[in-house]
Coordinates of C-alpha atoms and ligand atoms in Angstrom, one line a residue:
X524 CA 76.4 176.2 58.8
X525 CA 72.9 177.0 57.5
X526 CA 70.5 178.0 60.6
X527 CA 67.2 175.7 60.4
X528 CA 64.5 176.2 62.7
X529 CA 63.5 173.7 65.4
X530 CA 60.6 172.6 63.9
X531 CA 62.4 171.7 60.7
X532 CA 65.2 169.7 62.6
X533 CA 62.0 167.8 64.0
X534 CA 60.8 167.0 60.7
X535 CA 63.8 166.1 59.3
X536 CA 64.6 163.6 62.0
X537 CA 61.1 162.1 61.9
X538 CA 62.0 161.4 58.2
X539 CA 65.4 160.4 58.6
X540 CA 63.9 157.5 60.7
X541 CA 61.1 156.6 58.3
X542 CA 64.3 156.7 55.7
X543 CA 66.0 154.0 57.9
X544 CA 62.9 152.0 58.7
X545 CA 62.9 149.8 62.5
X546 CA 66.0 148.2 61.8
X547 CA 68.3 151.4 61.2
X548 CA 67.1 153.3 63.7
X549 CA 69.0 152.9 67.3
X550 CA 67.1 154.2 70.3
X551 CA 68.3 156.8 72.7
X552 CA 68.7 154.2 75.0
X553 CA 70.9 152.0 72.9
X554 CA 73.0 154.4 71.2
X555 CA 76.0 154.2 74.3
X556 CA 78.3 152.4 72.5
X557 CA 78.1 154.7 69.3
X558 CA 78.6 157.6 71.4
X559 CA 81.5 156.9 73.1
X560 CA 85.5 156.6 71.3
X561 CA 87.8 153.8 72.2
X562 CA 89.9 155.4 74.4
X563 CA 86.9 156.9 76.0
X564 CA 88.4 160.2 75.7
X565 CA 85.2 161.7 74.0
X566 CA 81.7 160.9 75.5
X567 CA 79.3 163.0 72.6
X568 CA 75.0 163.0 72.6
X569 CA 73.8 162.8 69.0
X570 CA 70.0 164.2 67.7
X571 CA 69.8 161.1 66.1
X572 CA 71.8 157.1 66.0
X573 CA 70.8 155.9 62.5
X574 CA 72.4 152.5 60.6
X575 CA 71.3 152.7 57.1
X576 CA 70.7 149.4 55.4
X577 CA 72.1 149.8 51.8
X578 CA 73.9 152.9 50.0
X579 CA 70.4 154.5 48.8
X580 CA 69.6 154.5 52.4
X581 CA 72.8 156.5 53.7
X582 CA 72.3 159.0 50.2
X583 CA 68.4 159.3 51.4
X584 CA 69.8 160.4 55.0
X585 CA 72.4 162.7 53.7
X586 CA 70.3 164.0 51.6
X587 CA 67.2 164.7 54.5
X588 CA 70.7 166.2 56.9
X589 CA 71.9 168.5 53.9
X590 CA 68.3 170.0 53.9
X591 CA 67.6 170.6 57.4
X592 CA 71.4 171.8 57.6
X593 CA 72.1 168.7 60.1
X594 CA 75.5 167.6 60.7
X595 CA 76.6 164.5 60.2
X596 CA 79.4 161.9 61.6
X597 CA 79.9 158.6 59.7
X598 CA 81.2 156.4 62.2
X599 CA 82.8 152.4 61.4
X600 CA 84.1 150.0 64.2
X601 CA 84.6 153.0 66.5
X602 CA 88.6 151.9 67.3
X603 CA 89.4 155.0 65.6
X604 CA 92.3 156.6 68.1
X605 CA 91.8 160.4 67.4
X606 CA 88.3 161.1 68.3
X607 CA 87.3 161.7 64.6
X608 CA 84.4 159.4 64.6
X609 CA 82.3 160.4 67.6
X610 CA 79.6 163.2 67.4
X611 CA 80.5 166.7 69.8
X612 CA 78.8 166.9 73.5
X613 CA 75.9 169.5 72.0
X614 CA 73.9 166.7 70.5
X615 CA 73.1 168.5 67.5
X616 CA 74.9 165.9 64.8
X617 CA 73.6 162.9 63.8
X618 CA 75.8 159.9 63.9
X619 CA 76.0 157.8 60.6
X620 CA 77.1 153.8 61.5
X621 CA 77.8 151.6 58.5
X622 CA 77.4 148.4 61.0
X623 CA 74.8 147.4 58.1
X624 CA 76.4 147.6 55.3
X625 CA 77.8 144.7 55.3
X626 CA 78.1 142.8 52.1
X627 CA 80.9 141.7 50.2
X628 CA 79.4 142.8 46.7
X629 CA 81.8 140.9 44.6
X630 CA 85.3 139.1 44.5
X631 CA 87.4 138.6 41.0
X632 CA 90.1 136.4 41.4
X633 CA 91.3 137.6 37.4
X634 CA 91.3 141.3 38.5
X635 CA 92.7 140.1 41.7
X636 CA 90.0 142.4 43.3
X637 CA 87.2 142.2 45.8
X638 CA 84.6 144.5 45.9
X639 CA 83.1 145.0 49.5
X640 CA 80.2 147.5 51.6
X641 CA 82.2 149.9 53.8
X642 CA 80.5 148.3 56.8
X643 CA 82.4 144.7 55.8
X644 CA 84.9 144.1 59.0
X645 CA 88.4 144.1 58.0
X646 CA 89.1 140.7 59.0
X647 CA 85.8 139.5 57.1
X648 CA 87.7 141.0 53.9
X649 CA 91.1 138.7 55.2
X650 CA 88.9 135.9 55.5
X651 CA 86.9 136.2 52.0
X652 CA 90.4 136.6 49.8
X653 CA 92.0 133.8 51.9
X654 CA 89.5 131.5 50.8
X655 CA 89.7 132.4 47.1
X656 CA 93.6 131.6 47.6
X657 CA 94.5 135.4 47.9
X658 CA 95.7 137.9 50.5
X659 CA 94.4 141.2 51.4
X660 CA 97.6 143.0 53.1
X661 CA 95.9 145.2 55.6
X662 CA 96.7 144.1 59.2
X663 CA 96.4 145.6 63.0
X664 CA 95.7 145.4 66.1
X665 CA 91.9 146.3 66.1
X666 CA 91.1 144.0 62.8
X667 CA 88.4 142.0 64.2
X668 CA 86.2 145.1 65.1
X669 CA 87.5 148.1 63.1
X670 CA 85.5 148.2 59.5
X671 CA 87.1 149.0 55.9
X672 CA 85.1 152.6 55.5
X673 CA 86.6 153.4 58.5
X674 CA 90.5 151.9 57.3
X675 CA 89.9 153.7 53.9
X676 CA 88.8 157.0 55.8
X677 CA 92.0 157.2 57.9
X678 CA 94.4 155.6 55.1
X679 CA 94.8 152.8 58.0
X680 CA 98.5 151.7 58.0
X681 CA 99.5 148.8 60.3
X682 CA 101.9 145.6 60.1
X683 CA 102.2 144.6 56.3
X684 CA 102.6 148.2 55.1
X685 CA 106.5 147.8 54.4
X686 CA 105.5 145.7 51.7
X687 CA 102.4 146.1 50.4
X688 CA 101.4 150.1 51.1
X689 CA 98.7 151.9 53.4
X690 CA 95.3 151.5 53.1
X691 CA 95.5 154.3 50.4
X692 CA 97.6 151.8 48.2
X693 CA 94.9 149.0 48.0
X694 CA 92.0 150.6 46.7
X695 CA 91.1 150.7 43.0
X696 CA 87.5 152.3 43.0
X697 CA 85.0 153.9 45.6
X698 CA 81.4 154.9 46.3
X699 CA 80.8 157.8 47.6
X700 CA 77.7 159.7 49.2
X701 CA 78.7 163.4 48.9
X702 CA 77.8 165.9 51.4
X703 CA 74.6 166.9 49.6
X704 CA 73.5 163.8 49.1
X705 CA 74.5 162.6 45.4
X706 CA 75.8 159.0 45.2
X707 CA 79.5 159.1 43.4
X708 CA 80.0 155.9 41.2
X709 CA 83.8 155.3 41.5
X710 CA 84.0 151.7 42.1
X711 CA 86.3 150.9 39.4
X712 CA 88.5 148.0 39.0
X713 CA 91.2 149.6 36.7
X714 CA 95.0 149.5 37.7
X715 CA 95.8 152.2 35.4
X716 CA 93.2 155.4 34.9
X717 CA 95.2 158.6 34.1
X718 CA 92.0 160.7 33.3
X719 CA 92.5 163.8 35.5
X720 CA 92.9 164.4 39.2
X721 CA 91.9 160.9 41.4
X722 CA 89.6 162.0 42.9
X723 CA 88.8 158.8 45.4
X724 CA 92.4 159.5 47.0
X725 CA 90.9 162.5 48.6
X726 CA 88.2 160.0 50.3
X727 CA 91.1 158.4 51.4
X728 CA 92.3 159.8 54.7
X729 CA 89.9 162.6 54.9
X730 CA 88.2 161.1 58.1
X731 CA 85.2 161.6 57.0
X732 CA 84.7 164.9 55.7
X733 CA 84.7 164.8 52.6
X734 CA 81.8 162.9 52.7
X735 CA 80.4 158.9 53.2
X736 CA 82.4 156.1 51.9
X737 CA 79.5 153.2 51.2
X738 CA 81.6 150.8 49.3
X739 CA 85.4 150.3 47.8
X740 CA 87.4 147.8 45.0
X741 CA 90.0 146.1 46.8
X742 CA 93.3 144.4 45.9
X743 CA 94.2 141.4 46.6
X744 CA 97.4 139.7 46.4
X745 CA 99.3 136.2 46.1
X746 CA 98.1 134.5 49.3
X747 CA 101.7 133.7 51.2
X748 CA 102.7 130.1 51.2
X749 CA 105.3 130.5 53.6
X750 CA 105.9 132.6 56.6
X751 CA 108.9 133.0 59.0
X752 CA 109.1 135.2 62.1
X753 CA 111.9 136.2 64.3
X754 CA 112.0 138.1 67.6
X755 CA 115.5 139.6 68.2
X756 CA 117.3 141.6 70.8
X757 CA 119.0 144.3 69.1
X758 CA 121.2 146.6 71.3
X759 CA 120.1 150.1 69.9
X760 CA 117.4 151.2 67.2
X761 CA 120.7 152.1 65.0
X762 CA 121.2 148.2 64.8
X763 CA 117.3 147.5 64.0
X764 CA 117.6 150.1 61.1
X765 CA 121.2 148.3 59.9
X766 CA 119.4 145.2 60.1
X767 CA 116.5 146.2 58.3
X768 CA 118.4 147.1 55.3
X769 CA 120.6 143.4 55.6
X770 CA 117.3 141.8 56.0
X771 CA 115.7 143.0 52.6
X772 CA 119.0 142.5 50.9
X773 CA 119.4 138.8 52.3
X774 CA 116.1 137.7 52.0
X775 CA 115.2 139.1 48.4
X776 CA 113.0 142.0 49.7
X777 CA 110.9 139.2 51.5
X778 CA 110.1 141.2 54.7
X779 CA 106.4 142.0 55.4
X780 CA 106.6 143.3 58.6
X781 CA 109.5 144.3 61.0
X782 CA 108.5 146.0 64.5
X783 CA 110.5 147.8 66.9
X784 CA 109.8 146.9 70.5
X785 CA 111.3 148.5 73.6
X786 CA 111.3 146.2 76.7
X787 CA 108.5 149.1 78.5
X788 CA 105.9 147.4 75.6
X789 CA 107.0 143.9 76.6
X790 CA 106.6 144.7 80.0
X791 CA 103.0 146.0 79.5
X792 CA 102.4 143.3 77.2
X793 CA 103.6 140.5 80.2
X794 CA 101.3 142.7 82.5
X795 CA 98.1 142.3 80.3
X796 CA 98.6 138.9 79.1
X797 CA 99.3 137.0 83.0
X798 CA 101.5 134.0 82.7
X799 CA 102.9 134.7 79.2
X800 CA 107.0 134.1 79.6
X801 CA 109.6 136.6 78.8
X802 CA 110.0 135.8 75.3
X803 CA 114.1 135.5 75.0
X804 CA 116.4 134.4 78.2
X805 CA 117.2 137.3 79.4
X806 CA 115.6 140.8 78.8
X807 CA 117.2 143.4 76.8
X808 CA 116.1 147.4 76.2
X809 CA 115.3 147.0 72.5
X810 CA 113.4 143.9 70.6
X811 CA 112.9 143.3 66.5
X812 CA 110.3 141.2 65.6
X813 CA 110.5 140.5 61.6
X814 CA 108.3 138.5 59.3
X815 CA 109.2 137.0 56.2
X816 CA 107.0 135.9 53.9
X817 CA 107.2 134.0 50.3
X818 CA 103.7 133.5 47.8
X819 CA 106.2 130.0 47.2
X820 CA 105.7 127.2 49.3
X821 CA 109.0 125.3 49.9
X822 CA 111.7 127.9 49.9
X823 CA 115.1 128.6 51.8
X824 CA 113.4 131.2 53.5
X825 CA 114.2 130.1 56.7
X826 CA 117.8 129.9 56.0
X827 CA 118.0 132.9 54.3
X828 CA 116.4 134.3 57.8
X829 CA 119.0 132.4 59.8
X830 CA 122.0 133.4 57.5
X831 CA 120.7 137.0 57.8
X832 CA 120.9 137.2 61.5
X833 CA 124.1 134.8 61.8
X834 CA 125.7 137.5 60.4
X835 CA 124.2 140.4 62.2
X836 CA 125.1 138.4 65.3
X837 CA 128.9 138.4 64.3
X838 CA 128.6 141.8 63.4
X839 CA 126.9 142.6 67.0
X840 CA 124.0 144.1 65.2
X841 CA 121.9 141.5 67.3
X842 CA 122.5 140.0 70.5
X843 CA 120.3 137.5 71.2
X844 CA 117.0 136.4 69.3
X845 CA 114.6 133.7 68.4
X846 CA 113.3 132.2 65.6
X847 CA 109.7 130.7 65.3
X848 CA 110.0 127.0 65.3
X849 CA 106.5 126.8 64.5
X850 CA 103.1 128.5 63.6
X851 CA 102.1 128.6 67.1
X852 CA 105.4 130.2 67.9
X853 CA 105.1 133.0 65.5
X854 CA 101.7 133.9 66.6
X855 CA 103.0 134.1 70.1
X856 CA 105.3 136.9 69.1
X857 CA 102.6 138.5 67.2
X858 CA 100.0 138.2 70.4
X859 CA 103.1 139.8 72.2
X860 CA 103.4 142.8 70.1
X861 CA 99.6 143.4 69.9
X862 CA 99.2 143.3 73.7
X863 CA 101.3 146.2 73.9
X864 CA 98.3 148.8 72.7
X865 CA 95.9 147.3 75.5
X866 CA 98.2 147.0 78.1
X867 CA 99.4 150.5 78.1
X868 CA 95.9 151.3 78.1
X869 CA 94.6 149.6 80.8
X870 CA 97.6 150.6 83.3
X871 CA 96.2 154.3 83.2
X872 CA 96.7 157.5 81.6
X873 CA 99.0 157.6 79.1
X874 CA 100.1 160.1 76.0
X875 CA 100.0 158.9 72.8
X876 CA 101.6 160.2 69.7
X877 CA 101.7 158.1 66.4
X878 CA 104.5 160.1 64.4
X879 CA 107.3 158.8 61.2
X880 CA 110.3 160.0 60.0
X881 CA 112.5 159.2 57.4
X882 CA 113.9 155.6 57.9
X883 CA 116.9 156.4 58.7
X884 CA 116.3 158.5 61.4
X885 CA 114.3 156.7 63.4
X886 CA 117.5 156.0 65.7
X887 CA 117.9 160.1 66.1
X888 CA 114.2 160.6 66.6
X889 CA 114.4 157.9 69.2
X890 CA 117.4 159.6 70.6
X891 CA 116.1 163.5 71.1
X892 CA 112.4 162.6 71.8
X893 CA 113.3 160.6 74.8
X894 CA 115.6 163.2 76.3
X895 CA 113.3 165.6 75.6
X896 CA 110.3 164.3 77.2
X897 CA 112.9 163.3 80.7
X898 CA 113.6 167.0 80.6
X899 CA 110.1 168.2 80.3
X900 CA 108.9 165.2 83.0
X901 CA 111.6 163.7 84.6
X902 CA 110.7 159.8 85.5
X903 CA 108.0 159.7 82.3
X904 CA 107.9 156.4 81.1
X905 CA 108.8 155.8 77.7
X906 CA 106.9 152.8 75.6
X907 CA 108.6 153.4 71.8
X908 CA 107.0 150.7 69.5
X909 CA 106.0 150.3 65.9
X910 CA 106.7 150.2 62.5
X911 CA 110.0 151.1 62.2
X912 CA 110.3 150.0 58.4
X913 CA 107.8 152.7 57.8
X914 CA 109.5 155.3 59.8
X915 CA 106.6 155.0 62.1
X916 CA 106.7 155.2 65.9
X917 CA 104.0 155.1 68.6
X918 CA 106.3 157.4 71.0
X919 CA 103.8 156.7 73.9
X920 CA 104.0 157.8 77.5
X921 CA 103.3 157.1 81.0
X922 CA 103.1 159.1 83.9
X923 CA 106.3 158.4 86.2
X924 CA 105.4 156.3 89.2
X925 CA 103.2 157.5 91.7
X926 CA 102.5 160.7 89.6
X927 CA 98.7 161.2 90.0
X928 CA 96.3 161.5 86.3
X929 CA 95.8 165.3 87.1
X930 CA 99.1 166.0 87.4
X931 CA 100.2 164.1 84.5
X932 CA 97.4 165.7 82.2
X933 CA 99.5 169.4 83.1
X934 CA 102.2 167.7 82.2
X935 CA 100.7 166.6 78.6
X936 CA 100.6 170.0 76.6
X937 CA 104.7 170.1 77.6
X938 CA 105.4 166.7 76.4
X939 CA 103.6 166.2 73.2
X940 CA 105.2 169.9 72.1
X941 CA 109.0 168.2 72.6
X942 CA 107.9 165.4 70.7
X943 CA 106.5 167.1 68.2
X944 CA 109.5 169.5 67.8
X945 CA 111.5 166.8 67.5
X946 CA 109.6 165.3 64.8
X947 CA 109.7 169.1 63.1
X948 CA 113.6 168.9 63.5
X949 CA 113.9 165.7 61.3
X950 CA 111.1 166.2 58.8
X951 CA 108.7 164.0 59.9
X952 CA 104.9 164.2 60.4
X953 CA 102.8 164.2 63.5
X954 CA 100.1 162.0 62.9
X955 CA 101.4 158.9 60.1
X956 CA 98.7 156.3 60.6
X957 CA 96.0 157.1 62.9
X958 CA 94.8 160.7 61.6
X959 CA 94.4 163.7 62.7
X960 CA 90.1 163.4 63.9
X961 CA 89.4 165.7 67.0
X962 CA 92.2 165.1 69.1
X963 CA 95.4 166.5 67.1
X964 CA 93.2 169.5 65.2
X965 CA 95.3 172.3 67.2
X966 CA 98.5 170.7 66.5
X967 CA 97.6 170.3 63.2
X968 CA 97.2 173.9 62.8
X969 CA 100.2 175.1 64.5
X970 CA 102.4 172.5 62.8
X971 CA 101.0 172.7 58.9
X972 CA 102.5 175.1 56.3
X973 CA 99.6 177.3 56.0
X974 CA 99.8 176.9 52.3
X975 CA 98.8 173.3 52.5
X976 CA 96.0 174.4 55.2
X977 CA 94.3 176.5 52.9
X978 CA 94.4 174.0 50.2
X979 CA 92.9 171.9 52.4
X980 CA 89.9 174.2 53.8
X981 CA 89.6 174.6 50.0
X982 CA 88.9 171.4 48.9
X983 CA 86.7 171.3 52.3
X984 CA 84.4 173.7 50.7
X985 CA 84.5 172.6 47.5
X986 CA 83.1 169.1 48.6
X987 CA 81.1 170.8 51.7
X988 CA 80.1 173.9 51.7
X989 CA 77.4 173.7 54.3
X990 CA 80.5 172.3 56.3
X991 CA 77.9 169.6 57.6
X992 CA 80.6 166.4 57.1
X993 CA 82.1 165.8 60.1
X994 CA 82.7 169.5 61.8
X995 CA 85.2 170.3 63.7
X996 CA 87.8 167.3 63.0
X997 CA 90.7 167.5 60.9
X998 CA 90.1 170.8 59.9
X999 CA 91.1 173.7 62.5
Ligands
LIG987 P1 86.1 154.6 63.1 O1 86.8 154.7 64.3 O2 84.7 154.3 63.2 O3 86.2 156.0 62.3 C1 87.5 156.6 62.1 C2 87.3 157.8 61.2 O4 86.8 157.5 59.9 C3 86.3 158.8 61.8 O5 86.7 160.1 61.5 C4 85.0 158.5 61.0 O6 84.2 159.6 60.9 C5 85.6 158.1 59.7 N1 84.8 157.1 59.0 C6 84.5 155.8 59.4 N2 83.8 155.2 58.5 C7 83.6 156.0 57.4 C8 83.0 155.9 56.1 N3 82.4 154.8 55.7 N4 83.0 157.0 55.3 C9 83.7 158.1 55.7 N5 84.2 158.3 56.9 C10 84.2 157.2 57.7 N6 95.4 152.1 63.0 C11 96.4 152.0 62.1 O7 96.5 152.7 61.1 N7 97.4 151.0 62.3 C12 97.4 150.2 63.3 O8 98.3 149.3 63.5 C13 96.3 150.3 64.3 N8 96.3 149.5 65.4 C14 95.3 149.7 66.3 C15 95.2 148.8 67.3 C16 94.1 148.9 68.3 C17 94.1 148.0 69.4 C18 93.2 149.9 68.1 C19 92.0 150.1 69.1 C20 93.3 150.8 67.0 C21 94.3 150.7 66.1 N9 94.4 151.5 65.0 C22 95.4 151.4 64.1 C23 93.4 152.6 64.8 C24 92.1 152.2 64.1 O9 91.8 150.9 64.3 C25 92.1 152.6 62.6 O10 92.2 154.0 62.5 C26 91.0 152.0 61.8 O11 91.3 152.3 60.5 C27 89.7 152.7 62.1 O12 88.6 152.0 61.6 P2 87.1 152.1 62.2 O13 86.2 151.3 61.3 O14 87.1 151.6 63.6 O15 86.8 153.6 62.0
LIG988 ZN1 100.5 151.2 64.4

């Protein structure tokens, strides 16, 4: 990092503000919110809180930070789960928010694309292709807060990505502000454009480091016409990968979304959300909940679900299950599977770990992570959930009963290496949808081929050289 005397630090924040005018600028006194991660895991101090108003804005800040040799963090909704988008404790970063830049520039229902600000709320972008009769795919938990610069900057995965790809899969162009400043014109709407490297996939999932992501081309889909949902009781994650399989065969590859559940979630979910019934009769250790959907109004959908698990009834691939009898219904089971996330979180201290593995090992991963963690901590409690058509499991844990936080922050380093070796031992990756930000740097760089590390610091340098994007996440 370049060293810059006090005085020019003072300068440059003194023009940084006259860069953002009244409106951009956040007061010391105001700036909690931004300083602070979801999980409240990080509590950072920035120099500076600014919210630029248009793209010439965040370039003319970039720009004034590049010259004083200021850091900077770009920061979205904030429901980021790794730390990455909160500045460090020193307060010598600035921190960028894109709360402002907010407008859906464009929407083209021939090139099937829309063409939105990175500060445009993900479910704003639902809501804008829904009402021009299409669908954008990307789905989760945190979609009426988190925003799409922040999606695009940690390839956001979530419910729909079985079927219609991670957030890297639904871009077709980007703007960028680089780290020194220059605006990068990318926002192209072509589906095919083989003229060298693609260079806005390495925006994609960088976390910010690469530089500012200040606007995207989206794609948009068929909007569904019908939608069928089931929640299941499987009696191992071996049936819900068998069933998986049956269930694209049987339905014509209609499945958008299908969820492993084990009954700790539901159990969390029940305790967040009082009142809310045990969703089958009786409860079981493992749930499926599976969505269907068809861009054709009127089909046998619904039968083709019901033949489907029929079968996998007979087979004893399922053992008990229902299907939504109405929209209200399916929600339910949706509300249920999203109240998993916040309950866990609000029962205590937990240890979370967002990891994948080839498909059809889930059932193995499943297998050796939980005996492993009840060797390293016997009594942990195990909540295993997630996207289990993507290979993609939130392994998270709680701290056996009556175990006190302290103790079960010792405990932490122990479990998270058995996970993690077992994810090592099947090939899998320890960070599939959520990134890698501040929290999961060291196990990045004991767990990455060095090889593909020092690519990586290479293109970091190539793009940053000052290293003022974003320091000190990702990147060991
Ligand atoms: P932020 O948290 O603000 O930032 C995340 C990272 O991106 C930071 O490193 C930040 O510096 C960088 N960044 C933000 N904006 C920009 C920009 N414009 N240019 C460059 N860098 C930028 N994630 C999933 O993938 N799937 C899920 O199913 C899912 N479910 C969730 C459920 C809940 C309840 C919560 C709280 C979170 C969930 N997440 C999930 C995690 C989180 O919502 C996603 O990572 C989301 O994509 C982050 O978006 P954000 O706008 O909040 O980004
Ligand atoms: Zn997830």
């Amino acid at each position: 990092m370049t060293l810059v005397d006090t005085d020019t630090r003072q300068a440059a924040l003194a023009r940084l503000r006259e860069a953002v005018g009244p409106k951009g600028w956040v007061e010391a006194a105001d700036a909690g919110t931004y300083l602070t991660d979801w999980r409240g895991l990080y509590h950072g101090r920035a120099a500076a809180v600014v919210r630029p108003g248009s793209t010439a804005e965040v370039a003319a800040v970039v720009r004034l930070c590049h010259e004083a040799g200021i850091a900077v963090v770009p920061q979205g909704g904030n429901t980021g789960l790794v730390g990455g988008s909160v500045p460090h404790e020193d307060g010598a970063e600035i921190l960028l928010s894109t709360d402002r830049l907010t407008r859906i520039r464009d929407l083209d229902p021939l090139d099937n694309t829309v063409t939105v600000e990175a500060g445009v709320v993900l479910q704003q972008v639902q809501e804008a292709a829904a009402e021009a009769d299409r669908l954008f795919p990307l789905s989760m938990g945190a979609e009426g807060s988190c925003r799409i610069g922040g999606n695009l900057a940690t390839n956001a995965g979530g419910n729909a990505v079985l079927r219609y790809g991670n957030a890297r899969e639904l871009v077709l162009g980007l703007e960028v502000v680089l780290p020194d400043g220059q605006v990068w014109d990318g926002l192209r709407r072509l589906r095919k454009d083989n003229t060298g490297y693609d260079l806005k996939q390495l925006f994609i999932g960088a976390e910010g480091t690469l530089g500012v992501i200040t606007a995207a081309v989206l794609r948009l889909f068929p909007r569904p016409r019908q939608r069928e949902a089931a929640l299941v009781a499987v009696p191992d994650p071996a049936a819900a990968v068998a069933l998986l399989a049956r269930m694209r065969a049987g339905s014509g590859d209609a499945v958008t979304a299908f969820e492993l559940i084990q009954r700790q979630g539901i159990d969390f979910a029940l305790a967040h959300v009082p009142g809310t019934p045990d969703p089958l009769e009786a409860p079981y250790d493992w749930y499926v909940l599976v969505e269907l959907t068809s861009p054709v109004a009127g089909t046998d959908l619904r039968d083709k679900l019901e033949a489907v698990l029929e079968e996998a009834f007979e087979t004893e691939l399922v053992v008990d299950g229902a299907v939504a009898a109405s929209d209200t219904q399916m929600q339910a089971f949706w509300a249920l599977r999203e109240a998993i996330v916040e309950g866990q979180a609000r029962l205590g201290p937990q240890v979370k770990h967002d990891v994948s593995v080839p498909v059809s090992r889930v059932p193995a991963f499943l297998e050796q992570a939980a005996a492993a963690v009840a060797a390293a901590l016997p009594g942990v409690r195990v909540n295993a959930f997630g996207h289990v058509g993507d290979g993609n499991i939130h392994f998270n844990l709680s701290p056996p009963e009556g175990l006190d936080a302290a103790a079960f922050a010792v405990a932490e380093p122990g479990l998270t290496g058995a996970v993690y070796d077992a994810v090592a031992a099947l090939d899998g990756s320890i960070s599939a949808e959520h990134g890698i930000g501040r929290l999961k740097r060291g196990d990045l760089a004991a767990r990455k081929a060095p090889l593909e590390l020092d690519l990586m610091r290479r293109i970091k340098r190539a793009f940053d050289p000052d290293g003022l994007m974003n320091p000190g996440k990702v990147l060991p």
